[in-house]
Amino acid sequence: MSHGLPTQPAASFVRRRRALGARLNGPALLFSGVARPRNYPANVYPFRPGSHFLYLTGAWLENAAVLVDGERDVLFVPAEDPEDVVWHGPSPGWDELQAATGVAEVRDIAELGQAFGGAGERIATIPAVDARTRFSQGRLLDRSWAEPGAAVELGERDAALADALVALRSVHDDAAIEMLRGAAEATVAAHRAGMAATRPGLREAHVRAAMEASLAARDMGTSYGSIVTVHGEILHSRGYGNPIAAGDLLLADVGASNGGWAGDVTRTWPVSGKFSPTQRALYDLVLAAQVAAIDRVKPGARYRDIHLAAGRVIARGLVDEGILKGDPDNLVERGAHALFFVHGLGHLLGLDVHDMEDLGDRAGYGPGRTRSTQFGLAFLRLDRDLEPGMAVTIEPGFYQIPALLEPGSKLSAPFDSDGTLNRDALAKFADVRGIRIEDDVLVTPGGNEVLTAALAKQAADVEALVGGC
Amino acid sequence: MSHGLPTQPAASFVRRRRALGARLNGPALLFSGVARPRNYPANVYPFRPGSHFLYLTGAWLENAAVLVDGERDVLFVPAEDPEDVVWHGPSPGWDELQAATGVAEVRDIAELGQAFGGAGERIATIPAVDARTRFSQGRLLDRSWAEPGAAVELGERDAALADALVALRSVHDDAAIEMLRGAAEATVAAHRAGMAATRPGLREAHVRAAMEASLAARDMGTSYGSIVTVHGEILHSRGYGNPIAAGDLLLADVGASNGGWAGDVTRTWPVSGKFSPTQRALYDLVLAAQVAAIDRVKPGARYRDIHLAAGRVIARGLVDEGILKGDPDNLVERGAHALFFVHGLGHLLGLDVHDMEDLGDRAGYGPGRTRSTQFGLAFLRLDRDLEPGMAVTIEPGFYQIPALLEPGSKLSAPFDSDGTLNRDALAKFADVRGIRIEDDVLVTPGGNEVLTAALAKQAADVEALVGGC
């Protein structure tokens, strides 16, 4: 994504700003932020605008802000710096920007101070993600925010803006769905490229390179740091240096960023192209849990219930394999499934891969709902009642995490002592370190649509793609 | 690069810390920094430690710091968080860290406060690049630094540390040279991959994908945002969306990061695989300037003189083509060459692609030297007398930048009015928007060694590689 104009019609952004304005009692100002330095100020990470700003304008602009105030929308942008033209080329003209975003007016962001000076506390805002913008924003709007990086307690006006943004952004409009479809399509292609590039004797880095190159060739990046590893039990593994060998499962959690909109897909495949019987058994179990969960995605369903239903499928399967003993419902109540399925079933998906997580649990948890403290459930990022237009991931998994399963560990000891956990049966599955299967699912009036359905998921279909080119 | 231990022997880092300590009158504390959020706190850009910390420890660690204090080196790291093990896997043990970095002691970074509380102003430091670390660092060490992102005026103690770091880091030791060679080799391979992937009708993004995939397959990233564009006249072009057509030149400025150490190479090639006669003429001219400049790289040479020598080659060539009129030496004095060769000839290369640019011009300009205000020379990042062990880039170019060349522009008008610039002659070269040729050069006792010499540079050799696979 390069700098500049929205790629979708101005009407989409006008509609969003009007809808936001209708939910507010006063003006709101959202900032795009600035690029962050890697190792010195001029060497920056790839810029992406703040998601609230991007949602409301579609404009990929640095150091900009949008004022939503009834019909009087103003886009504030930096004045063109003659030297900057030499280094970065011409910027879009203000007329172009106005037409493409549908705002009433474009103004110089240097005028923000005089526009609001002294009356900033009347204007609702959300803290920018980058410290530099947040600092100047806090000064401009008279917010006494804490040190860089620390959590912010929103005041009443800002909290009302946050709630309005959550209400708006959690139910995707047609323009958003179009972008999510584009992200899903590119994500599917990246996973196919990764499967095709897999061969024993290479390193994880080789497969990651093939997957991200597939995105880069479409002029897309990733919406989060890719996980491509034979150590799937390290949930957010950050390295790509391990060799990949014939007996390994490779877990790839990679998603496209399509103009900021996120794809988020995980597949787990055998490096050799053929699952072992034990790998296949647990793969099919995770798949069964995923299919059962997706079947329950529909308007009115509570996401936490779907998470627990997936947990029951996992628990039942582990009982069938002799790894756990007991009644599946009871095992899930006691959290025994979370020895292996340690994280939440999924999260909201949108302009952020964990959509609106900059607002904490405000988006993921409805009013009156809070996170459980039970291990496993505590990691559940979403507990809403689903509505048409919401997009979620469904991503159950099975992991053998040494730190959790170590005999005598706080988590496993109770299940050892009462005979729930059969370590001899578990030992047969030593060639399964981690499996996750994840798709992106749109809630529709009649149920749901899997946006990433084009990607192989049945074990045999996955096997057929590995090492294919 | 994954998190963790140094990849080079501990002795290298001990030697560097001793050498730094010997140049100081008291203790110094350097921070690795923390990952920066992209769009919400948990979704971060790929982390890289601060370069001073990385230079002194080789350890790819977040939220760490190293104390250099005579023989008493202490590495401060976060205590392992049990939950973090689930998400990110085990961290290196403290014994391992101590052995691999050669420090006297490893301690919990939470103890920094009590270790220095109240006496922080006695300890020299350099401001971290990320705002979060810089804030806590400033509080710990009693520095009253300005707002996030703003330039910092170093106090006397910190300035002495900065000077010592510049003296040390600007002359590369064997371990550094080994890493630079690795970066150079990967960078050369990436450029070959880019040339091979070039075909008319694709987009810039496709070539960039091939180049970065070549790096990613080696488990390396880039040391700066890649420039891959048919609009080479936009010096730091940030997009990759343009189609590449048969008559275009493609300019690629892409460099590997090898454990943080930078490669930095530019090549310019014809999308069709064949330069037009006008493209070839100016390509050969830029190449002649580059070769002449590299010939002058040796101990004792002043970098600014090399820059001006390259400018004279460019000026002479443009006189030969009828584009400029006058004596080449005189044209360079008046800055006429900078109409087309607008930037500096190069910069220091090391752990940062513009090495130590976090310290401003302290590294690039020796004591008593400051930047010129003349257009062109003002962009020169380096004006040192060269010493064996320094690494520099040599990267002359030719660009037709519309904003600079527009008739009546401040820069071109004087050369129009006195007949220096012949616009009719220039018009024949309309198919040349931008050419740059850049290599990485190590100063040796006997002259220099081009670290990236393995990459084709002669026009015919480049042509032979385009579209090759």
PDB file of C-alpha atoms in Angstrom, chain A residues 233-346:
ATOM      1  CA  GLU A 233       3.553 -25.247  20.510  1.00  0.00           C
ATOM      2  CA  ILE A 234       5.230 -21.828  20.816  1.00  0.00           C
ATOM      3  CA  LEU A 235       2.025 -19.930  20.169  1.00  0.00           C
ATOM      4  CA  HIS A 236       3.594 -16.714  18.892  1.00  0.00           C
ATOM      5  CA  SER A 237       6.901 -18.118  17.734  1.00  0.00           C
ATOM      6  CA  ARG A 238       9.028 -15.286  16.353  1.00  0.00           C
ATOM      7  CA  GLY A 239      11.966 -17.026  14.703  1.00  0.00           C
ATOM      8  CA  TYR A 240      12.266 -18.766  11.346  1.00  0.00           C
ATOM      9  CA  GLY A 241      15.634 -20.424  11.788  1.00  0.00           C
ATOM     10  CA  ASN A 242      14.698 -24.051  12.450  1.00  0.00           C
ATOM     11  CA  PRO A 243      15.293 -26.707   9.805  1.00  0.00           C
ATOM     12  CA  ILE A 244      12.131 -28.456   8.660  1.00  0.00           C
ATOM     13  CA  ALA A 245      12.396 -32.237   8.592  1.00  0.00           C
ATOM     14  CA  ALA A 246      10.314 -35.046   7.111  1.00  0.00           C
ATOM     15  CA  GLY A 247       8.570 -35.987  10.378  1.00  0.00           C
ATOM     16  CA  ASP A 248       7.639 -32.425  11.350  1.00  0.00           C
ATOM     17  CA  LEU A 249       4.364 -30.601  11.183  1.00  0.00           C
ATOM     18  CA  LEU A 250       4.738 -27.044   9.957  1.00  0.00           C
ATOM     19  CA  LEU A 251       2.316 -24.493  11.418  1.00  0.00           C
ATOM     20  CA  ALA A 252       1.814 -21.292   9.409  1.00  0.00           C
ATOM     21  CA  ASP A 253      -0.275 -18.416  10.783  1.00  0.00           C
ATOM     22  CA  VAL A 254      -0.012 -15.738   8.099  1.00  0.00           C
ATOM     23  CA  GLY A 255      -2.469 -13.067   6.965  1.00  0.00           C
ATOM     24  CA  ALA A 256      -2.551 -10.347   4.336  1.00  0.00           C
ATOM     25  CA  SER A 257      -3.080  -6.669   4.954  1.00  0.00           C
ATOM     26  CA  ASN A 258      -5.260  -5.340   2.120  1.00  0.00           C
ATOM     27  CA  GLY A 259      -5.105  -1.566   2.463  1.00  0.00           C
ATOM     28  CA  GLY A 260      -5.005  -2.191   6.202  1.00  0.00           C
ATOM     29  CA  TRP A 261      -7.844  -4.763   6.263  1.00  0.00           C
ATOM     30  CA  ALA A 262      -6.731  -8.053   7.743  1.00  0.00           C
ATOM     31  CA  GLY A 263      -6.715 -11.662   6.708  1.00  0.00           C
ATOM     32  CA  ASP A 264      -5.775 -14.183   9.420  1.00  0.00           C
ATOM     33  CA  VAL A 265      -5.425 -17.856   8.528  1.00  0.00           C
ATOM     34  CA  THR A 266      -3.592 -20.810  10.020  1.00  0.00           C
ATOM     35  CA  ARG A 267      -2.894 -24.127   8.404  1.00  0.00           C
ATOM     36  CA  THR A 268      -0.743 -26.956   9.696  1.00  0.00           C
ATOM     37  CA  TRP A 269       0.799 -29.364   7.220  1.00  0.00           C
ATOM     38  CA  PRO A 270       3.242 -32.260   7.191  1.00  0.00           C
ATOM     39  CA  VAL A 271       6.671 -31.305   5.857  1.00  0.00           C
ATOM     40  CA  SER A 272       6.912 -34.679   4.099  1.00  0.00           C
ATOM     41  CA  GLY A 273       3.524 -34.251   2.452  1.00  0.00           C
ATOM     42  CA  LYS A 274       2.054 -37.081   4.504  1.00  0.00           C
ATOM     43  CA  PHE A 275       0.646 -36.935   8.058  1.00  0.00           C
ATOM     44  CA  SER A 276       1.714 -39.764  10.376  1.00  0.00           C
ATOM     45  CA  PRO A 277      -1.249 -41.691  11.841  1.00  0.00           C
ATOM     46  CA  THR A 278      -0.902 -39.891  15.178  1.00  0.00           C
ATOM     47  CA  GLN A 279      -0.578 -36.483  13.487  1.00  0.00           C
ATOM     48  CA  ARG A 280      -3.558 -37.274  11.309  1.00  0.00           C
ATOM     49  CA  ALA A 281      -5.689 -38.312  14.287  1.00  0.00           C
ATOM     50  CA  LEU A 282      -5.133 -35.038  16.139  1.00  0.00           C
ATOM     51  CA  TYR A 283      -5.338 -32.970  12.946  1.00  0.00           C
ATOM     52  CA  ASP A 284      -8.761 -34.479  12.254  1.00  0.00           C
ATOM     53  CA  LEU A 285      -9.771 -33.750  15.832  1.00  0.00           C
ATOM     54  CA  VAL A 286      -8.837 -30.084  15.609  1.00  0.00           C
ATOM     55  CA  LEU A 287     -10.582 -29.914  12.252  1.00  0.00           C
ATOM     56  CA  ALA A 288     -13.738 -31.451  13.733  1.00  0.00           C
ATOM     57  CA  ALA A 289     -13.696 -28.830  16.485  1.00  0.00           C
ATOM     58  CA  GLN A 290     -13.262 -26.074  13.904  1.00  0.00           C
ATOM     59  CA  VAL A 291     -16.100 -27.340  11.700  1.00  0.00           C
ATOM     60  CA  ALA A 292     -18.391 -27.716  14.701  1.00  0.00           C
ATOM     61  CA  ALA A 293     -17.574 -24.179  15.794  1.00  0.00           C
ATOM     62  CA  ILE A 294     -18.145 -22.674  12.365  1.00  0.00           C
ATOM     63  CA  ASP A 295     -21.522 -24.444  12.203  1.00  0.00           C
ATOM     64  CA  ARG A 296     -22.543 -22.468  15.280  1.00  0.00           C
ATOM     65  CA  VAL A 297     -21.530 -19.070  13.924  1.00  0.00           C
ATOM     66  CA  LYS A 298     -24.805 -17.221  13.283  1.00  0.00           C
ATOM     67  CA  PRO A 299     -26.713 -14.172  14.466  1.00  0.00           C
ATOM     68  CA  GLY A 300     -27.550 -14.341  18.142  1.00  0.00           C
ATOM     69  CA  ALA A 301     -24.958 -16.955  19.041  1.00  0.00           C
ATOM     70  CA  ARG A 302     -22.738 -16.055  21.974  1.00  0.00           C
ATOM     71  CA  TYR A 303     -19.093 -16.417  20.977  1.00  0.00           C
ATOM     72  CA  ARG A 304     -18.052 -17.817  24.343  1.00  0.00           C
ATOM     73  CA  ASP A 305     -20.532 -20.671  23.889  1.00  0.00           C
ATOM     74  CA  ILE A 306     -18.974 -21.484  20.530  1.00  0.00           C
ATOM     75  CA  HIS A 307     -15.544 -21.493  22.172  1.00  0.00           C
ATOM     76  CA  LEU A 308     -16.765 -23.938  24.807  1.00  0.00           C
ATOM     77  CA  ALA A 309     -18.453 -26.117  22.185  1.00  0.00           C
ATOM     78  CA  ALA A 310     -15.130 -26.399  20.353  1.00  0.00           C
ATOM     79  CA  GLY A 311     -13.524 -27.250  23.689  1.00  0.00           C
ATOM     80  CA  ARG A 312     -16.032 -30.075  24.185  1.00  0.00           C
ATOM     81  CA  VAL A 313     -15.195 -31.546  20.772  1.00  0.00           C
ATOM     82  CA  ILE A 314     -11.505 -31.450  21.677  1.00  0.00           C
ATOM     83  CA  ALA A 315     -12.179 -32.960  25.107  1.00  0.00           C
ATOM     84  CA  ARG A 316     -14.321 -35.754  23.645  1.00  0.00           C
ATOM     85  CA  GLY A 317     -11.653 -36.565  21.081  1.00  0.00           C
ATOM     86  CA  LEU A 318      -8.938 -36.675  23.736  1.00  0.00           C
ATOM     87  CA  VAL A 319     -11.107 -39.030  25.784  1.00  0.00           C
ATOM     88  CA  ASP A 320     -11.497 -41.222  22.695  1.00  0.00           C
ATOM     89  CA  GLU A 321      -7.710 -41.278  22.281  1.00  0.00           C
ATOM     90  CA  GLY A 322      -7.295 -42.187  25.941  1.00  0.00           C
ATOM     91  CA  ILE A 323      -5.377 -38.994  26.728  1.00  0.00           C
ATOM     92  CA  LEU A 324      -8.077 -37.628  29.052  1.00  0.00           C
ATOM     93  CA  LYS A 325     -10.493 -39.553  31.221  1.00  0.00           C
ATOM     94  CA  GLY A 326     -13.945 -38.334  32.217  1.00  0.00           C
ATOM     95  CA  ASP A 327     -17.101 -36.741  30.872  1.00  0.00           C
ATOM     96  CA  PRO A 328     -16.286 -34.177  28.145  1.00  0.00           C
ATOM     97  CA  ASP A 329     -18.711 -31.564  29.480  1.00  0.00           C
ATOM     98  CA  ASN A 330     -17.264 -31.907  32.921  1.00  0.00           C
ATOM     99  CA  LEU A 331     -13.683 -31.828  31.594  1.00  0.00           C
ATOM    100  CA  VAL A 332     -14.390 -28.530  29.849  1.00  0.00           C
ATOM    101  CA  GLU A 333     -15.982 -27.062  32.984  1.00  0.00           C
ATOM    102  CA  ARG A 334     -12.830 -27.937  34.887  1.00  0.00           C
ATOM    103  CA  GLY A 335     -10.632 -26.551  32.085  1.00  0.00           C
ATOM    104  CA  ALA A 336      -8.902 -29.862  31.310  1.00  0.00           C
ATOM    105  CA  HIS A 337      -9.136 -29.274  27.541  1.00  0.00           C
ATOM    106  CA  ALA A 338      -7.130 -26.076  28.086  1.00  0.00           C
ATOM    107  CA  LEU A 339      -4.082 -28.187  28.917  1.00  0.00           C
ATOM    108  CA  PHE A 340      -3.887 -28.649  25.127  1.00  0.00           C
ATOM    109  CA  PHE A 341      -6.249 -26.039  23.614  1.00  0.00           C
ATOM    110  CA  VAL A 342      -4.777 -23.225  25.629  1.00  0.00           C
ATOM    111  CA  HIS A 343      -5.991 -20.112  23.859  1.00  0.00           C
ATOM    112  CA  GLY A 344      -9.300 -18.600  22.837  1.00  0.00           C
ATOM    113  CA  LEU A 345     -11.243 -19.775  19.802  1.00  0.00           C
ATOM    114  CA  GLY A 346     -10.777 -16.470  17.978  1.00  0.00           C
TER     115      GLY A 346
END
